[in-house]
Short mmCIF file of C-alpha atoms in Angstrom, two decimals:
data_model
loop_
_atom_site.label_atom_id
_atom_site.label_comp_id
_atom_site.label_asym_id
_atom_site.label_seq_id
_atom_site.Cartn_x
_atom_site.Cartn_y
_atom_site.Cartn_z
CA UNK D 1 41.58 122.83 118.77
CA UNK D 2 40.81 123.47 115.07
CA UNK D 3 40.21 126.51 113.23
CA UNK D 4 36.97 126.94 111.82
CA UNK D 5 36.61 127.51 107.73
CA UNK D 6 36.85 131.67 106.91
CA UNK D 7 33.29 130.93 105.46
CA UNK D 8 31.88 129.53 108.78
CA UNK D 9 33.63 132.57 110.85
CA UNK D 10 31.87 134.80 108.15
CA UNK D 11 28.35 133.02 108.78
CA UNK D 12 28.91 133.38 112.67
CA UNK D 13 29.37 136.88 111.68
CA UNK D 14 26.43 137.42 109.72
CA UNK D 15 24.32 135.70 112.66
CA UNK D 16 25.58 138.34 114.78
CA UNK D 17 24.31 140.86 112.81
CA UNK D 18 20.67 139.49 111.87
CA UNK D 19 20.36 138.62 115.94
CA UNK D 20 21.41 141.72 116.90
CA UNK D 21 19.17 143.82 114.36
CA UNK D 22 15.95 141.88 115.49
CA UNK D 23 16.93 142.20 119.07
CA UNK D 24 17.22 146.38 118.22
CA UNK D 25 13.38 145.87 116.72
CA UNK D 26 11.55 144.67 118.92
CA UNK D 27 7.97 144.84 117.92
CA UNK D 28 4.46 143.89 119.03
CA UNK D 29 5.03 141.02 116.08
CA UNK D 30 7.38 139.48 118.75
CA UNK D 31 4.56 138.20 120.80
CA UNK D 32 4.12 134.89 120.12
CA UNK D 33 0.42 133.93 119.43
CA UNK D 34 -2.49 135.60 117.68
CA UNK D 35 -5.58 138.16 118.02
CA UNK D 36 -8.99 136.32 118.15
CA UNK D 37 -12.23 138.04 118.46
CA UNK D 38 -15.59 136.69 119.75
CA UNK D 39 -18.92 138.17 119.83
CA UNK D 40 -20.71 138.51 123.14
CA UNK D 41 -24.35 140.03 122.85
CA UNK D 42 -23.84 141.18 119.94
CA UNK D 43 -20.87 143.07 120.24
CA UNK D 44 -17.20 141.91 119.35
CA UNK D 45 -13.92 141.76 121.56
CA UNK D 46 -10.38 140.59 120.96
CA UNK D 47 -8.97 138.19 123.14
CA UNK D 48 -4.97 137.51 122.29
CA UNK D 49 -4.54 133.11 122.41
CA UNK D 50 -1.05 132.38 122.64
CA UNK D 51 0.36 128.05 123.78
CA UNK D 52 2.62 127.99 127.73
CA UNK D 53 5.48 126.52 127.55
CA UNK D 54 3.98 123.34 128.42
CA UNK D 55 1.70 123.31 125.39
CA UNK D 56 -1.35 124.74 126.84
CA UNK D 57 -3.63 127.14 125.32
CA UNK D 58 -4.40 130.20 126.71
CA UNK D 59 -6.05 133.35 125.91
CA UNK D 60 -6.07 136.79 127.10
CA UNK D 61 -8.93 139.64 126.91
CA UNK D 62 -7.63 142.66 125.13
CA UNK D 63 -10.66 144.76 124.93
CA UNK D 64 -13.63 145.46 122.91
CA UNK D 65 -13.35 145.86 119.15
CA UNK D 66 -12.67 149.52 118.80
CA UNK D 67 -10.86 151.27 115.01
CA UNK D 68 -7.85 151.80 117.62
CA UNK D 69 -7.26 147.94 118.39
CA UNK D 70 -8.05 147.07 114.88
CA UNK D 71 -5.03 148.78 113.74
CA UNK D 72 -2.98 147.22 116.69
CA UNK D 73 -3.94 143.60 115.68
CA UNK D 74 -3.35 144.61 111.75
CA UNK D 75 0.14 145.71 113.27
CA UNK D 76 0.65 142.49 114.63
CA UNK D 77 -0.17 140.63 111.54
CA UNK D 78 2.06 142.47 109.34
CA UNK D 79 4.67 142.11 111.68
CA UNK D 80 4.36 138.78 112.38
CA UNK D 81 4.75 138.38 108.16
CA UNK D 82 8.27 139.91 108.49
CA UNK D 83 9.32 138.22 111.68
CA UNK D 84 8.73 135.09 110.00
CA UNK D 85 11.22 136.11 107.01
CA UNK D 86 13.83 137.58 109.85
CA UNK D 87 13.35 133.87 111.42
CA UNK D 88 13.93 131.56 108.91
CA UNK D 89 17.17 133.50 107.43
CA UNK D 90 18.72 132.70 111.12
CA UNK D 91 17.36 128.98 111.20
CA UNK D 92 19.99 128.80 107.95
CA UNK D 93 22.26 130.75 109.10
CA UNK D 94 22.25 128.34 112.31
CA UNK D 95 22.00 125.61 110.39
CA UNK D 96 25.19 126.45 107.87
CA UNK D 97 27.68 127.47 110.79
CA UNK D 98 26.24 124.15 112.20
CA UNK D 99 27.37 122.15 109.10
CA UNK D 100 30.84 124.55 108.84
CA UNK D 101 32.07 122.87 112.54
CA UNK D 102 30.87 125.73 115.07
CA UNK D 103 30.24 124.60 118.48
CA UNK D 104 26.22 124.28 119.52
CA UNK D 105 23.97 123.96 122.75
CA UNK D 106 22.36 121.07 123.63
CA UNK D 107 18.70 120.97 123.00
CA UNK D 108 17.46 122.14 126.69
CA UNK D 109 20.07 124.32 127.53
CA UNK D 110 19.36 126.04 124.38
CA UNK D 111 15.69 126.08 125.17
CA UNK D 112 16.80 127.68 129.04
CA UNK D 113 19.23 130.56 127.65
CA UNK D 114 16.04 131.40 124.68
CA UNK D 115 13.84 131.84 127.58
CA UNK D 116 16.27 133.94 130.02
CA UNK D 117 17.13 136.17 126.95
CA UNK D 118 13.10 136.34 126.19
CA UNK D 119 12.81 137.47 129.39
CA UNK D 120 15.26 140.34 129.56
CA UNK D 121 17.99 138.99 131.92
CA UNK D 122 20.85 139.77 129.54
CA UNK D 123 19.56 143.15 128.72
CA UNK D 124 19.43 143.80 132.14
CA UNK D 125 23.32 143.09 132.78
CA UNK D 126 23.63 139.21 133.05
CA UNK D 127 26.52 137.14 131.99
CA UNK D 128 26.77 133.60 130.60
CA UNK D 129 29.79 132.35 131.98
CA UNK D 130 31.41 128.72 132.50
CA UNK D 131 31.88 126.10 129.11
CA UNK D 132 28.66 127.63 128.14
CA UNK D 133 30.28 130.72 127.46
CA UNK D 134 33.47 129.09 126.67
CA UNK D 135 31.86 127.45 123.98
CA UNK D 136 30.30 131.10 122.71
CA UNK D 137 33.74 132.55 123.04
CA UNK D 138 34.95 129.57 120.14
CA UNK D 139 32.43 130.76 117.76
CA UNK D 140 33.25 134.24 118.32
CA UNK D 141 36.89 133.68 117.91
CA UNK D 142 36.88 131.30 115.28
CA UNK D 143 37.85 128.04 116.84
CA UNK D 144 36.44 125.11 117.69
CA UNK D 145 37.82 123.82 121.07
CA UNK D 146 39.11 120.20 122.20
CA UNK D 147 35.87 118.20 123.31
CA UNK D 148 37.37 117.59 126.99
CA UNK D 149 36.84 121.42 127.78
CA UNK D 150 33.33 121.29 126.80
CA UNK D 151 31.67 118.85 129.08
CA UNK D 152 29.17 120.52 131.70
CA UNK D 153 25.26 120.49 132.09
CA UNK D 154 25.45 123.78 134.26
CA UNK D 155 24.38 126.91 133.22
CA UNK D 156 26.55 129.87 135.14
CA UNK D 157 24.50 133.17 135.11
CA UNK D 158 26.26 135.89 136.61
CA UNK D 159 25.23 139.64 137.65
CA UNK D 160 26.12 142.16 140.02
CA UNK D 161 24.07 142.83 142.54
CA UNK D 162 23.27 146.30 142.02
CA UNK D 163 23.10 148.09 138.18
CA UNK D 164 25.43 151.07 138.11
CA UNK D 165 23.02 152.70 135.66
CA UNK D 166 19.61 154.55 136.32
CA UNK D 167 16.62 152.31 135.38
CA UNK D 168 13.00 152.00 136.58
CA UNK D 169 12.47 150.30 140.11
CA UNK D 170 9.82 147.89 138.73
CA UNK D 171 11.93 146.14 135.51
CA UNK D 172 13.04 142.78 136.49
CA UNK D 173 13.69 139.34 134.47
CA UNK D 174 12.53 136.93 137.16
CA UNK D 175 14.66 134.25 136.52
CA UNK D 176 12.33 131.72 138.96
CA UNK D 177 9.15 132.46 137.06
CA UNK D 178 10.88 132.13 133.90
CA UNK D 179 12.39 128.69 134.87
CA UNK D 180 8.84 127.31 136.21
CA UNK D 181 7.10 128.01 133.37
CA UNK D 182 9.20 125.83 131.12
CA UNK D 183 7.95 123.48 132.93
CA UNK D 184 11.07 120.97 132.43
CA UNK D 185 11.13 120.22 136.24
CA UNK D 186 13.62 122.47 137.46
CA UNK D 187 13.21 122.44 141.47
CA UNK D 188 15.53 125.21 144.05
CA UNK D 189 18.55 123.83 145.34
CA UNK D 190 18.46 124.27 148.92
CA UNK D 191 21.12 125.62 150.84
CA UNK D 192 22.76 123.93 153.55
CA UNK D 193 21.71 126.84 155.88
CA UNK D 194 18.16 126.19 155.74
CA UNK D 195 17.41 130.40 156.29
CA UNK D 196 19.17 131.06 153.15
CA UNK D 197 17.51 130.55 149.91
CA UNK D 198 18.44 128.98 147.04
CA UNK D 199 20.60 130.27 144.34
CA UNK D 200 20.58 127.27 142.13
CA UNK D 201 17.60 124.91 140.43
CA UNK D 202 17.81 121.88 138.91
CA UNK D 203 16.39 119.01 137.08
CA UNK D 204 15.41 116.21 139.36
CA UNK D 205 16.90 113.16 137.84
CA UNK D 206 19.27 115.13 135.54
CA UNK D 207 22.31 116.77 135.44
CA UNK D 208 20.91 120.01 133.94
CA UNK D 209 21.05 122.94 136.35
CA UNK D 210 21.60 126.83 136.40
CA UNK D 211 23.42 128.33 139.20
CA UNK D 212 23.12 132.43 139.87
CA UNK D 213 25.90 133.75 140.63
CA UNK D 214 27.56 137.27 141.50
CA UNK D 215 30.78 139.15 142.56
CA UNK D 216 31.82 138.75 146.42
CA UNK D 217 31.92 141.79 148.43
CA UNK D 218 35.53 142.06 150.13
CA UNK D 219 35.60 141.19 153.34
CA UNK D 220 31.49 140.29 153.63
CA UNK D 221 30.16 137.21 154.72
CA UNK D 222 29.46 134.64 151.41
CA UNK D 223 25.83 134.63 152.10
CA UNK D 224 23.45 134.16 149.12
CA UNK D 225 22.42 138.38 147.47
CA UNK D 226 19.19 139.25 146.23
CA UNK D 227 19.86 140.65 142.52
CA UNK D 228 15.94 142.28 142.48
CA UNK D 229 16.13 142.87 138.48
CA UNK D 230 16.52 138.57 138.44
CA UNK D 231 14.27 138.55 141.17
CA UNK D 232 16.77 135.94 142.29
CA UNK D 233 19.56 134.94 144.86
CA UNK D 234 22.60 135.08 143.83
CA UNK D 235 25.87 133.42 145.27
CA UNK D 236 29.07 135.19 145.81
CA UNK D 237 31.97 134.42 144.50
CA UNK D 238 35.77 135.45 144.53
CA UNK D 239 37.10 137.04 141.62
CA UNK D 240 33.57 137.14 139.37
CA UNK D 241 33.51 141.15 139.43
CA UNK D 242 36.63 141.10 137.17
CA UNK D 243 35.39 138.36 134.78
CA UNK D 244 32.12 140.26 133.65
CA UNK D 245 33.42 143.66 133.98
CA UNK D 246 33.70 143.95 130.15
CA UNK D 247 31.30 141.79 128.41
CA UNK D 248 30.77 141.43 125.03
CA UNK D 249 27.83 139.96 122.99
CA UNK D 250 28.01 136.40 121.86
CA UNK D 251 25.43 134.23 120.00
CA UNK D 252 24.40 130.48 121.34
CA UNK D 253 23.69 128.63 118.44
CA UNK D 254 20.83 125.50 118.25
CA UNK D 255 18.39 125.15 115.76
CA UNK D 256 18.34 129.14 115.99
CA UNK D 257 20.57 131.63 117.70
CA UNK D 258 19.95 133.42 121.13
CA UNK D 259 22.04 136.23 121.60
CA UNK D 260 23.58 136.62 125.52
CA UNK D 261 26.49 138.36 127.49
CA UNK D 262 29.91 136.67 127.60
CA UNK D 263 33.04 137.38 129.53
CA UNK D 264 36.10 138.92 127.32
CA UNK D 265 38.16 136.14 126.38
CA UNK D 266 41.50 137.13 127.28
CA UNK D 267 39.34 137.83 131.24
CA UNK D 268 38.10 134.46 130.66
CA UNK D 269 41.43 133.07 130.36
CA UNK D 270 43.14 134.91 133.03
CA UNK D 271 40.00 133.72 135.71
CA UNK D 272 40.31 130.16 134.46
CA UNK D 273 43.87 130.48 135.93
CA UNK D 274 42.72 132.30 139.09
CA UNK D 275 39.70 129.99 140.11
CA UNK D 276 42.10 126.77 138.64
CA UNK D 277 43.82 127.43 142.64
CA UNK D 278 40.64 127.97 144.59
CA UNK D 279 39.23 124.42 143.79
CA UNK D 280 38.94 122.28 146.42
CA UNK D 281 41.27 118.82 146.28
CA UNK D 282 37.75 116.99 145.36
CA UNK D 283 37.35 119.44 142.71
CA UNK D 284 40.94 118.65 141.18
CA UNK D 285 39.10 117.48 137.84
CA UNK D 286 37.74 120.79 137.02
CA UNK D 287 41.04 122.32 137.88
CA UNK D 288 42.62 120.82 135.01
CA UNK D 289 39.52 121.45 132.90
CA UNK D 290 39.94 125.07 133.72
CA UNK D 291 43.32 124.85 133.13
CA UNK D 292 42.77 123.47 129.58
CA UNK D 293 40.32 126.38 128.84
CA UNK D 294 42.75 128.76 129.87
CA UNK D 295 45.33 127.97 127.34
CA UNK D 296 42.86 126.92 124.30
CA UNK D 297 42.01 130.89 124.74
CA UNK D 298 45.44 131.70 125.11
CA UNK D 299 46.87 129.74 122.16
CA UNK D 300 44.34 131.78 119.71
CA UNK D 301 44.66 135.16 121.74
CA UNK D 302 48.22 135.60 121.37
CA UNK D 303 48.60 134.43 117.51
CA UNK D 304 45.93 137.08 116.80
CA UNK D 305 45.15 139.24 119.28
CA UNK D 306 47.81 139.97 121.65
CA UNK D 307 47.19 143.22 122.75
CA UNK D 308 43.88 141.87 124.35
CA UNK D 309 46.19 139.95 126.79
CA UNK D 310 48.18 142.59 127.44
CA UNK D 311 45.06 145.03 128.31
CA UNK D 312 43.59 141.82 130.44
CA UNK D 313 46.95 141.75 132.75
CA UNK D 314 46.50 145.07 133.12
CA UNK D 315 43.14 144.65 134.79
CA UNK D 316 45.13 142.19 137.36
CA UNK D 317 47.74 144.21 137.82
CA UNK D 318 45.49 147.14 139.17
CA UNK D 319 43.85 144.81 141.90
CA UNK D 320 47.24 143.75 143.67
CA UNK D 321 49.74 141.17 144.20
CA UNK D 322 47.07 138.62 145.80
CA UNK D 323 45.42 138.66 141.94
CA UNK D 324 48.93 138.52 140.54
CA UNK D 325 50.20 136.11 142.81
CA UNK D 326 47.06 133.51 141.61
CA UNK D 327 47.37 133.70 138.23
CA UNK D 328 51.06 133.26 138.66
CA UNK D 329 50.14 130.08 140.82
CA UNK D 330 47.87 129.05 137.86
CA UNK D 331 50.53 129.64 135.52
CA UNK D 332 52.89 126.75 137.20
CA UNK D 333 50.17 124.41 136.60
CA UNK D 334 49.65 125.74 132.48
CA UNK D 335 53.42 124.99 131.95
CA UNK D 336 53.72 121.32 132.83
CA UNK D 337 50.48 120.45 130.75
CA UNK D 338 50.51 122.94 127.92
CA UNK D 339 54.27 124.10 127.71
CA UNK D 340 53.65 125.63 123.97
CA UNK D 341 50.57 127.88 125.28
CA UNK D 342 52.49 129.02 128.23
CA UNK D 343 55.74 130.08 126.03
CA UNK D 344 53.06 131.73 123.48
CA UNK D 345 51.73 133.48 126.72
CA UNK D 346 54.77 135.04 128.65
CA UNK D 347 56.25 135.76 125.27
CA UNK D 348 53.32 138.54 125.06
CA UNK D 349 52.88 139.07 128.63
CA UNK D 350 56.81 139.27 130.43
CA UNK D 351 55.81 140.78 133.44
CA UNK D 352 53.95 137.17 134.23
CA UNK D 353 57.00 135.42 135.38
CA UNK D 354 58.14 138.21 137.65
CA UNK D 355 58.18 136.83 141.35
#
């Protein structure tokens, strides 16, 4: 684990705040594509032409040339001007914080969280979470991790199942239709109950994948959830609901920056050590992956900010010994491999080696 230069940090900073302004103006100069007119017996009507994501070109009718839509495509135009400015400040930011050591997506999962964050899905409550987060949570703290801990093609998007905030019926991300039209192949997983469908799609051929995922109901049946503003399954999980209870904004950084949800990082830690004892034996590999997460967030938590740690055991404490019990579990295994990280950690947090 290195730290990164105070001038990348500052850049990663600065990224933030450019993604996060444009994200706050969104304008009709957002649409991607331009106003065409054509003139039909003898009178004129704008059509909008815009490329698919596989390249195609398409175009849509708008209506017939009236003073109103003339000011609407001059909107557009203008817009489109300063769009173009607001773009090309966070290609170099991107491509500075890039040179300064920060930690970047591969090309097409990149391209997969740009069009899930086009779509709405993190607006409407999603989480990145998994090394793609992990990797989010570096930037954001400064760091760059240890290349072991960032090895994974999946792409974890998590959500409750229900918003706990009003919002029209109709708004939803579709996560599916967003995935098809990349057109990069992505194909539903299917379950091994054939009646249940899929909450995963992947690549044929390759490893990438994204997998939808959301908190487990105590005591209900793991059966896949329909999340209707993702128009999407979603699988249940242990444990998930306390991971994205409090997420913060994070930017994924490629040739440009997509701004997402990502877990707290003293949560993110504390789950690595929770879900670290629910692999399976055949899954002992990621164990000690999570493991290694864990304490790369610790190590840079408690140096700087310990009282995050302290507010993220409080969050266990409140949901009972079983919680307390895992991460305690977890913290056996943290010990033997990363003895400084674990002395770092209970030196903040005594209450953790309580039986």
């Amino acid at each position: 684990m290195q730290k990164l230069p105070l001038e990348t940090q500052t850049l990663y900073a600065e990224l933030m705040e450019h993604l996060t302004a444009l994200e706050a103006r969104r304008t009709i100069g957002r649409l991607s594509g331009c106003f065409t007119s054509k003139t039909v017996k003898g009178e004129s009507y704008y059509y909008f032409q815009y490329s698919d994501p596989g390249g195609a070109s398409r175009q849509i009718y708008v209506g017939k040339k009236t003073p109103s839509l003339d000011s609407v495509v001059e909107r557009h135009r203008a817009e489109r001007g300063v769009l173009r400015t607001d773009s090309e400040r966070i290609q170099r930011l991107c491509a500075l914080v890039r040179t300064g050591g920060a930690l970047v997506a591969d090309a097409a999962s990149a391209r997969v969280l740009r069009a899930l964050a086009e779509s709405g899905a993190f607006h409407l409550g999603a989480v990145l979470v998994g090394t793609h987060a992990f990797a989010v949570l570096g930037n954001l703290l400064g760091v760059r991790w240890e290349s072991a801990a960032l090895k994974t093609h999946d792409i974890d998007i998590a959500s409750e199942a229900v918003m706990r905030v009003a919002m029209p019926a109709d708004l939803q991300a579709d996560v599916p239709g967003v995935l098809e039209r990349l057109e990069m192949g992505f194909l539903p997983v299917p379950q091994l109950d054939p009646r249940s469908p899929s909450t995963s799609f992947k690549v044929r051929g390759q490893s990438l994948r994204v997998d939808i995922l959301t908190p487990a109901a105590k005591g209900k049946e793991e059966r896949p959830v329909l999340v209707r503003r993702l128009n999407a399954a979603a699988q249940p999980v242990p444990f998930l609901d306390y991971l994205i209870e409090d997420s913060k904004r994070g930017a994924v950084v490629d040739g440009g920056g997509v701004l997402v949800n990502v877990p707290d990082p003293a949560r993110f830690a504390f789950h690595k050590l929770i879900v670290s004892q629910e692999r399976a034996v055949a899954m002992h590999g990621k164990a000690g992956k999570d493991i290694l997460q864990a304490a790369q967030v610790f190590s840079v938590l408690a140096e700087e900010r310990p009282g995050d740690l302290l507010l993220a055991w409080d969050g266990i404490a409140r949901r009972g010994r079983g919680w307390e019990r895992r991460v305690r579990a977890g913290l056996g295994l943290m010990k033997k491999r990363h003895s400084r990280e674990y002395e770092m950690l209970v030196g903040i947090v005594p209450n953790l080696e309580r039986n």
